[in-house]
Amino acid sequence: MSKSRNGENPRSVALVGPQGSGKSALFDALMEAAGAAVKRPADPRNRPATTSVRVGHCTYLNEAWSILDCPGSIEFAHEAYAALRMVDIAIVVCEPDPSRAATTGPLLRALAEQRLPHIVLINKIDTLDGSVSNTIAALQAYAASPLVLRQMPIMENGRAGGYVDLMSERAYRYRKGQPSELIRIPDSMLAEEAAARGQLVETLADRDDVLLEKVLEDIRPTPEELYLDMRKDLLAGAVIEVMLGAGEASHGVRRLWKALRHETPSAAETLDRKSISAEGPALAQVFRTEYAGHTGKLSYARIWRDEIKDGASLGGTRLGGIYHFLNGELSKSPSCVAGDVVALGRLDGVATGATVSPGIIPESLPFPPAPTPVYALAVTTADRKDDVRLSDALRKLAEEDPALTMTHDHESGETVLHGQGEMHLLSAVEHLAKGYNLKMTTRRPSIAYRETIRLAVHEHGRLKRQTGGHGQFADVKIDIKPRERGAGFLFVDKVVGGAVPRNFIPAVGEAAEEAAHKGPFGYQVVDVEVTLVDGGYHAVDSSDMAFRTATHMAMREGLAKADPVLLEPIDHVTISVPNDHTPRAQRLLTGRRGQILGFGEREGWAGWDDVEALVPGAELHDLIIDLRSQTQGLGTYRRSFDHLAEAKAPAKV
Ligand SMILES: Nc1nc2c(ncn2[C@@H]2O[C@H](COP(=O)(O)OP(=O)(O)O)[C@@H](O)[C@H]2O)c(=O)[nH]1
Ligand SMILES: [Mg+2]
């Protein structure tokens, strides 16, 4: 039992949905209705985009709640998907505009897969133009279970001024910032209301024989019967309840709270859904890591079982603080219990996704893998002195954000950030500036060009130097010829009669390979064969060093004469899009010098296609930006190196 929070049996809800649908405004409204102190923005039009999960704790009618406001942007979607694994219920916040329904598709799919009960909130009901039935029909195309509308808007002068609750058959008029006022169902709506309620009852009767009998015998079910059925079906994933509201004006927020109280599964029911045993030692799972100024490392975690007390040993580290987020501030608690979502302090060595249990190493619970990177930027410190601090900061950033990875390109010397889009990476760079005082410059990462030759040549390299007493002498004759693409570098020794003594030959081989690291265009030369055919030496003045130098001379001259050509990396690219965007995806690829290999249904994704193509790596830098802008943000792609090909036009290097 959470002594620090008034309630028992805490439950949690995640607010998810497309960017800009009003989740953060709804979060504020829910917290405010629960009596928490909330700082609403001075100008609601300037609500900042949410880039990481924000947690708030509150007590509503003596019950403890954690609310998780999730980012809507596709570039931070992994945060939302991690949060969904932790909660008892989700509210899918969307807009009335039916043309935006597709953006909710992937989310509805993930919710059905996890069997996480969810309510769809048609938010911004103040912007409703006409009826909600078009919105519901549009959303239904992406939902695995029937959407059941439980509220009907009351339209007054073309605007939604209130609603009829179809289960209780009560009508309410919205009042800004206050509980809605109970009114009579307008006479003009009676017929429409009866039809909508009939539909709701029929859908619920599909899974309830007793209710079905009543429908057939024309007996009116009581609201209580309907409430029970709705809860049962929602928990079973058999229906998706649809409600109406307007977060910014707090309309419909108390009705939503009532539904949450009634319908959200208990921590025990969630354990059951996730097939986690209710018996056993305390268990928690970390879903987010944050380095929070003086508080140090915070690990946001869901408590699955029993109770965890401050100071417990978790993942080999002593727990240094249990925090709730009360009235927008961190508040220390002595313990946390099953159902709670809290921040755990100073768990060094415990990573995002880790499952922990006091004193033991428990079995790991599933956690979504980090998404495949789709965008990259090379970063450089404005001041070279900061490079050491940069690597420490990047390590922390990667710990906070599993979707962010870094690589160091030895060839170009670049540090490259990989992530989910421009906004994602620029927010990481901003974090480096604000949180670590590291000023960075960013640019497009360099492409790993290669080069090769198209002609076979014979070359002679001769070193003869007399400096003071001891001289240097070496003479090599080599054949350089192209090999098949992908065959690599090969050194062959065909010296006969000791023209070059055996002990110097390895030095010639090594120097030839070394010389191939930088060809006439400045890139690594690949797929060449170098054969040492003849040479000469001097009994005193020859050395490994002398043979190396002579070989380098021969290679430099020879490669330049052998018709060198630049090779560019070609990637195998697979774009996934809803199939009405398939032609667009194809045009995007051909517009980037891509060669389409074909397209077909995306496995396991009804209504989606995979389009495959071979595309030069140099054309892929901003592919994701165009892809998203042309597909309502839905398109994704993955790539892998396929082969090197001669660059048709001299590439910009
Ligand atoms: N008309 C209207 N606008 C809203 C409502 N709720 C939020 N908004 C606006 O929609 C924009 C995005 O809201 P926000 O809560 O940040 O969306 P989020 O990305 O889902 O968190 C802001 O300009 C809000 O003021 C609402 O109920 N009605
Ligand atoms: Mg938000």
PDB file of C-alpha atoms in Angstrom, residues 287-472:
ATOM      1  CA  PHE A 287      10.932   2.140 -18.995  1.00  0.00           C
ATOM      2  CA  ARG A 288      12.764   5.431 -19.085  1.00  0.00           C
ATOM      3  CA  THR A 289      16.061   6.845 -17.848  1.00  0.00           C
ATOM      4  CA  GLU A 290      16.720  10.490 -17.168  1.00  0.00           C
ATOM      5  CA  TYR A 291      19.679  12.426 -15.790  1.00  0.00           C
ATOM      6  CA  ALA A 292      17.892  15.119 -13.820  1.00  0.00           C
ATOM      7  CA  GLY A 293      20.305  17.768 -12.550  1.00  0.00           C
ATOM      8  CA  HIS A 294      21.011  17.499  -8.851  1.00  0.00           C
ATOM      9  CA  THR A 295      18.724  14.480  -8.384  1.00  0.00           C
ATOM     10  CA  GLY A 296      21.088  12.473 -10.584  1.00  0.00           C
ATOM     11  CA  LYS A 297      19.947   9.464 -12.508  1.00  0.00           C
ATOM     12  CA  LEU A 298      16.220   8.707 -12.390  1.00  0.00           C
ATOM     13  CA  SER A 299      14.833   5.400 -13.594  1.00  0.00           C
ATOM     14  CA  TYR A 300      11.113   5.608 -14.317  1.00  0.00           C
ATOM     15  CA  ALA A 301       9.624   2.261 -13.406  1.00  0.00           C
ATOM     16  CA  ARG A 302       6.371   0.388 -13.109  1.00  0.00           C
ATOM     17  CA  ILE A 303       6.004  -1.702  -9.987  1.00  0.00           C
ATOM     18  CA  TRP A 304       4.484  -5.012 -11.032  1.00  0.00           C
ATOM     19  CA  ARG A 305       4.377  -6.856  -7.753  1.00  0.00           C
ATOM     20  CA  ASP A 306       4.458  -6.253  -4.012  1.00  0.00           C
ATOM     21  CA  GLU A 307       6.262  -3.308  -2.450  1.00  0.00           C
ATOM     22  CA  ILE A 308       9.695  -1.758  -2.887  1.00  0.00           C
ATOM     23  CA  LYS A 309      11.178   0.330  -0.096  1.00  0.00           C
ATOM     24  CA  ASP A 310      13.781   3.051  -0.463  1.00  0.00           C
ATOM     25  CA  GLY A 311      17.286   1.699   0.094  1.00  0.00           C
ATOM     26  CA  ALA A 312      16.458  -1.721  -1.382  1.00  0.00           C
ATOM     27  CA  SER A 313      19.117  -3.384  -3.493  1.00  0.00           C
ATOM     28  CA  LEU A 314      17.991  -3.335  -7.136  1.00  0.00           C
ATOM     29  CA  GLY A 315      20.100  -4.616 -10.000  1.00  0.00           C
ATOM     30  CA  GLY A 316      23.150  -4.645  -7.751  1.00  0.00           C
ATOM     31  CA  THR A 317      22.710  -0.988  -6.749  1.00  0.00           C
ATOM     32  CA  ARG A 318      21.261   0.529  -3.598  1.00  0.00           C
ATOM     33  CA  LEU A 319      18.087   2.423  -4.417  1.00  0.00           C
ATOM     34  CA  GLY A 320      18.602   6.104  -3.639  1.00  0.00           C
ATOM     35  CA  GLY A 321      15.126   7.600  -3.499  1.00  0.00           C
ATOM     36  CA  ILE A 322      11.592   6.818  -4.645  1.00  0.00           C
ATOM     37  CA  TYR A 323       9.842   9.765  -6.254  1.00  0.00           C
ATOM     38  CA  HIS A 324       6.312  10.641  -7.218  1.00  0.00           C
ATOM     39  CA  PHE A 325       5.503  13.636  -9.394  1.00  0.00           C
ATOM     40  CA  LEU A 326       3.124  15.666  -7.264  1.00  0.00           C
ATOM     41  CA  ASN A 327       1.906  19.076  -8.420  1.00  0.00           C
ATOM     42  CA  GLY A 328       4.617  19.135 -11.056  1.00  0.00           C
ATOM     43  CA  GLU A 329       7.422  18.479  -8.571  1.00  0.00           C
ATOM     44  CA  LEU A 330       9.432  15.481  -7.450  1.00  0.00           C
ATOM     45  CA  SER A 331       8.240  14.272  -4.088  1.00  0.00           C
ATOM     46  CA  LYS A 332      10.105  11.639  -2.101  1.00  0.00           C
ATOM     47  CA  SER A 333       8.238   8.576  -0.851  1.00  0.00           C
ATOM     48  CA  PRO A 334       9.400   5.818   1.522  1.00  0.00           C
ATOM     49  CA  SER A 335       7.999   3.067  -0.696  1.00  0.00           C
ATOM     50  CA  CYS A 336       6.058   2.194  -3.805  1.00  0.00           C
ATOM     51  CA  VAL A 337       3.626  -0.620  -4.466  1.00  0.00           C
ATOM     52  CA  ALA A 338       2.245  -2.770  -7.247  1.00  0.00           C
ATOM     53  CA  GLY A 339       0.434  -0.604  -9.762  1.00  0.00           C
ATOM     54  CA  ASP A 340       2.584   2.439  -9.094  1.00  0.00           C
ATOM     55  CA  VAL A 341       4.661   4.206 -11.736  1.00  0.00           C
ATOM     56  CA  VAL A 342       7.502   6.057 -10.011  1.00  0.00           C
ATOM     57  CA  ALA A 343      10.992   7.424 -10.527  1.00  0.00           C
ATOM     58  CA  LEU A 344      13.706   5.402  -8.786  1.00  0.00           C
ATOM     59  CA  GLY A 345      16.841   7.308  -7.790  1.00  0.00           C
ATOM     60  CA  ARG A 346      20.491   6.556  -8.517  1.00  0.00           C
ATOM     61  CA  LEU A 347      20.213   3.090  -9.990  1.00  0.00           C
ATOM     62  CA  ASP A 348      23.602   3.182 -11.700  1.00  0.00           C
ATOM     63  CA  GLY A 349      24.070   0.237 -13.961  1.00  0.00           C
ATOM     64  CA  VAL A 350      20.333  -0.368 -14.406  1.00  0.00           C
ATOM     65  CA  ALA A 351      19.373   0.229 -18.021  1.00  0.00           C
ATOM     66  CA  THR A 352      16.104   1.262 -19.660  1.00  0.00           C
ATOM     67  CA  GLY A 353      13.964  -1.839 -20.077  1.00  0.00           C
ATOM     68  CA  ALA A 354      15.587  -3.720 -17.193  1.00  0.00           C
ATOM     69  CA  THR A 355      13.473  -5.827 -14.853  1.00  0.00           C
ATOM     70  CA  VAL A 356      14.560  -5.540 -11.207  1.00  0.00           C
ATOM     71  CA  SER A 357      13.705  -7.186  -7.931  1.00  0.00           C
ATOM     72  CA  PRO A 358      15.125  -6.469  -4.445  1.00  0.00           C
ATOM     73  CA  GLY A 359      18.175  -8.588  -3.754  1.00  0.00           C
ATOM     74  CA  ILE A 360      17.803 -10.973  -6.696  1.00  0.00           C
ATOM     75  CA  ILE A 361      18.127 -10.999 -10.468  1.00  0.00           C
ATOM     76  CA  PRO A 362      14.642 -11.712 -11.826  1.00  0.00           C
ATOM     77  CA  GLU A 363      13.689 -13.007 -15.247  1.00  0.00           C
ATOM     78  CA  SER A 364      13.471 -10.190 -17.795  1.00  0.00           C
ATOM     79  CA  LEU A 365      10.032  -9.014 -18.856  1.00  0.00           C
ATOM     80  CA  PRO A 366       9.636  -8.154 -22.542  1.00  0.00           C
ATOM     81  CA  PHE A 367      10.490  -4.629 -23.617  1.00  0.00           C
ATOM     82  CA  PRO A 368      10.252  -3.103 -27.095  1.00  0.00           C
ATOM     83  CA  PRO A 369      13.577  -3.144 -28.955  1.00  0.00           C
ATOM     84  CA  ALA A 370      15.104   0.158 -29.996  1.00  0.00           C
ATOM     85  CA  PRO A 371      13.777   1.255 -33.385  1.00  0.00           C
ATOM     86  CA  THR A 372      16.000   1.066 -36.461  1.00  0.00           C
ATOM     87  CA  PRO A 373      17.695   4.412 -37.116  1.00  0.00           C
ATOM     88  CA  VAL A 374      16.360   6.329 -40.123  1.00  0.00           C
ATOM     89  CA  TYR A 375      18.336   9.559 -39.965  1.00  0.00           C
ATOM     90  CA  ALA A 376      21.917  10.480 -39.108  1.00  0.00           C
ATOM     91  CA  LEU A 377      23.954  13.617 -38.455  1.00  0.00           C
ATOM     92  CA  ALA A 378      27.681  14.061 -37.987  1.00  0.00           C
ATOM     93  CA  VAL A 379      28.448  16.190 -34.938  1.00  0.00           C
ATOM     94  CA  THR A 380      31.579  18.104 -34.024  1.00  0.00           C
ATOM     95  CA  THR A 381      32.376  20.088 -30.911  1.00  0.00           C
ATOM     96  CA  ALA A 382      32.844  23.773 -31.605  1.00  0.00           C
ATOM     97  CA  ASP A 383      35.872  23.570 -29.310  1.00  0.00           C
ATOM     98  CA  ARG A 384      38.157  20.548 -29.655  1.00  0.00           C
ATOM     99  CA  LYS A 385      38.943  20.707 -25.937  1.00  0.00           C
ATOM    100  CA  ASP A 386      35.398  19.487 -25.272  1.00  0.00           C
ATOM    101  CA  ASP A 387      35.865  16.137 -27.013  1.00  0.00           C
ATOM    102  CA  VAL A 388      36.449  14.237 -23.778  1.00  0.00           C
ATOM    103  CA  ARG A 389      33.344  15.715 -22.182  1.00  0.00           C
ATOM    104  CA  LEU A 390      31.426  14.946 -25.354  1.00  0.00           C
ATOM    105  CA  SER A 391      31.988  11.222 -25.128  1.00  0.00           C
ATOM    106  CA  ASP A 392      30.788  11.192 -21.523  1.00  0.00           C
ATOM    107  CA  ALA A 393      27.701  13.242 -22.405  1.00  0.00           C
ATOM    108  CA  LEU A 394      26.907  11.040 -25.389  1.00  0.00           C
ATOM    109  CA  ARG A 395      27.082   7.963 -23.219  1.00  0.00           C
ATOM    110  CA  LYS A 396      24.486   9.459 -20.860  1.00  0.00           C
ATOM    111  CA  LEU A 397      22.316  10.576 -23.775  1.00  0.00           C
ATOM    112  CA  ALA A 398      22.324   7.082 -25.229  1.00  0.00           C
ATOM    113  CA  GLU A 399      21.395   5.717 -21.823  1.00  0.00           C
ATOM    114  CA  GLU A 400      18.463   8.121 -21.614  1.00  0.00           C
ATOM    115  CA  ASP A 401      17.347   7.400 -25.143  1.00  0.00           C
ATOM    116  CA  PRO A 402      17.703   3.868 -26.521  1.00  0.00           C
ATOM    117  CA  ALA A 403      16.610   5.127 -29.953  1.00  0.00           C
ATOM    118  CA  LEU A 404      19.739   7.260 -30.137  1.00  0.00           C
ATOM    119  CA  THR A 405      22.968   5.553 -31.153  1.00  0.00           C
ATOM    120  CA  MET A 406      26.425   6.837 -31.980  1.00  0.00           C
ATOM    121  CA  THR A 407      29.143   5.566 -34.214  1.00  0.00           C
ATOM    122  CA  HIS A 408      32.633   6.755 -34.803  1.00  0.00           C
ATOM    123  CA  ASP A 409      33.715   6.657 -38.420  1.00  0.00           C
ATOM    124  CA  HIS A 410      37.451   5.954 -38.421  1.00  0.00           C
ATOM    125  CA  GLU A 411      37.802   6.838 -42.077  1.00  0.00           C
ATOM    126  CA  SER A 412      36.284  10.307 -41.842  1.00  0.00           C
ATOM    127  CA  GLY A 413      36.988  10.815 -38.138  1.00  0.00           C
ATOM    128  CA  GLU A 414      33.346  11.790 -37.677  1.00  0.00           C
ATOM    129  CA  THR A 415      31.142  11.143 -34.670  1.00  0.00           C
ATOM    130  CA  VAL A 416      27.749  10.284 -36.106  1.00  0.00           C
ATOM    131  CA  LEU A 417      24.411  10.342 -34.254  1.00  0.00           C
ATOM    132  CA  HIS A 418      21.735   7.986 -35.551  1.00  0.00           C
ATOM    133  CA  GLY A 419      18.088   8.308 -34.645  1.00  0.00           C
ATOM    134  CA  GLN A 420      14.496   8.714 -35.660  1.00  0.00           C
ATOM    135  CA  GLY A 421      14.527  12.014 -37.548  1.00  0.00           C
ATOM    136  CA  GLU A 422      15.763  15.556 -37.682  1.00  0.00           C
ATOM    137  CA  MET A 423      13.752  16.709 -34.677  1.00  0.00           C
ATOM    138  CA  HIS A 424      14.936  13.741 -32.624  1.00  0.00           C
ATOM    139  CA  LEU A 425      18.621  14.399 -33.336  1.00  0.00           C
ATOM    140  CA  LEU A 426      18.384  18.168 -33.050  1.00  0.00           C
ATOM    141  CA  SER A 427      16.724  17.765 -29.671  1.00  0.00           C
ATOM    142  CA  ALA A 428      19.658  15.548 -28.643  1.00  0.00           C
ATOM    143  CA  VAL A 429      22.063  18.276 -29.819  1.00  0.00           C
ATOM    144  CA  GLU A 430      20.060  20.872 -27.910  1.00  0.00           C
ATOM    145  CA  HIS A 431      20.254  18.655 -24.841  1.00  0.00           C
ATOM    146  CA  LEU A 432      24.063  18.577 -25.236  1.00  0.00           C
ATOM    147  CA  ALA A 433      24.090  22.382 -25.326  1.00  0.00           C
ATOM    148  CA  LYS A 434      21.699  22.968 -22.425  1.00  0.00           C
ATOM    149  CA  GLY A 435      22.442  20.031 -20.173  1.00  0.00           C
ATOM    150  CA  TYR A 436      26.177  19.689 -20.746  1.00  0.00           C
ATOM    151  CA  ASN A 437      27.210  23.095 -22.088  1.00  0.00           C
ATOM    152  CA  LEU A 438      28.574  21.488 -25.244  1.00  0.00           C
ATOM    153  CA  LYS A 439      28.210  23.615 -28.357  1.00  0.00           C
ATOM    154  CA  MET A 440      28.031  21.408 -31.412  1.00  0.00           C
ATOM    155  CA  THR A 441      27.973  21.841 -35.136  1.00  0.00           C
ATOM    156  CA  THR A 442      26.101  19.323 -37.231  1.00  0.00           C
ATOM    157  CA  ARG A 443      26.332  18.239 -40.829  1.00  0.00           C
ATOM    158  CA  ARG A 444      25.430  15.483 -43.218  1.00  0.00           C
ATOM    159  CA  PRO A 445      27.616  12.438 -42.517  1.00  0.00           C
ATOM    160  CA  SER A 446      30.185  11.617 -45.204  1.00  0.00           C
ATOM    161  CA  ILE A 447      29.582   8.767 -47.574  1.00  0.00           C
ATOM    162  CA  ALA A 448      31.994   5.833 -47.564  1.00  0.00           C
ATOM    163  CA  TYR A 449      33.110   6.113 -51.178  1.00  0.00           C
ATOM    164  CA  ARG A 450      35.646   3.664 -52.515  1.00  0.00           C
ATOM    165  CA  GLU A 451      37.589   3.516 -55.728  1.00  0.00           C
ATOM    166  CA  THR A 452      38.949   0.917 -58.035  1.00  0.00           C
ATOM    167  CA  ILE A 453      40.776   0.644 -61.373  1.00  0.00           C
ATOM    168  CA  ARG A 454      39.606  -0.482 -64.811  1.00  0.00           C
ATOM    169  CA  LEU A 455      42.963  -1.137 -66.556  1.00  0.00           C
ATOM    170  CA  ALA A 456      45.839  -3.488 -65.880  1.00  0.00           C
ATOM    171  CA  VAL A 457      49.202  -1.719 -65.710  1.00  0.00           C
ATOM    172  CA  HIS A 458      52.824  -2.576 -65.151  1.00  0.00           C
ATOM    173  CA  GLU A 459      54.797  -0.238 -62.934  1.00  0.00           C
ATOM    174  CA  HIS A 460      58.366   0.146 -61.872  1.00  0.00           C
ATOM    175  CA  GLY A 461      59.386   1.669 -58.565  1.00  0.00           C
ATOM    176  CA  ARG A 462      63.026   2.368 -57.846  1.00  0.00           C
ATOM    177  CA  LEU A 463      64.562   3.933 -54.758  1.00  0.00           C
ATOM    178  CA  LYS A 464      68.209   4.871 -54.871  1.00  0.00           C
ATOM    179  CA  ARG A 465      69.528   7.278 -52.284  1.00  0.00           C
ATOM    180  CA  GLN A 466      73.018   7.981 -51.098  1.00  0.00           C
ATOM    181  CA  THR A 467      73.044   9.932 -47.833  1.00  0.00           C
ATOM    182  CA  GLY A 468      76.388  10.079 -46.136  1.00  0.00           C
ATOM    183  CA  GLY A 469      77.798   6.619 -45.618  1.00  0.00           C
ATOM    184  CA  HIS A 470      74.867   4.238 -45.694  1.00  0.00           C
ATOM    185  CA  GLY A 471      72.531   4.368 -48.744  1.00  0.00           C
ATOM    186  CA  GLN A 472      69.019   3.123 -49.498  1.00  0.00           C
TER     187      GLN A 472
END
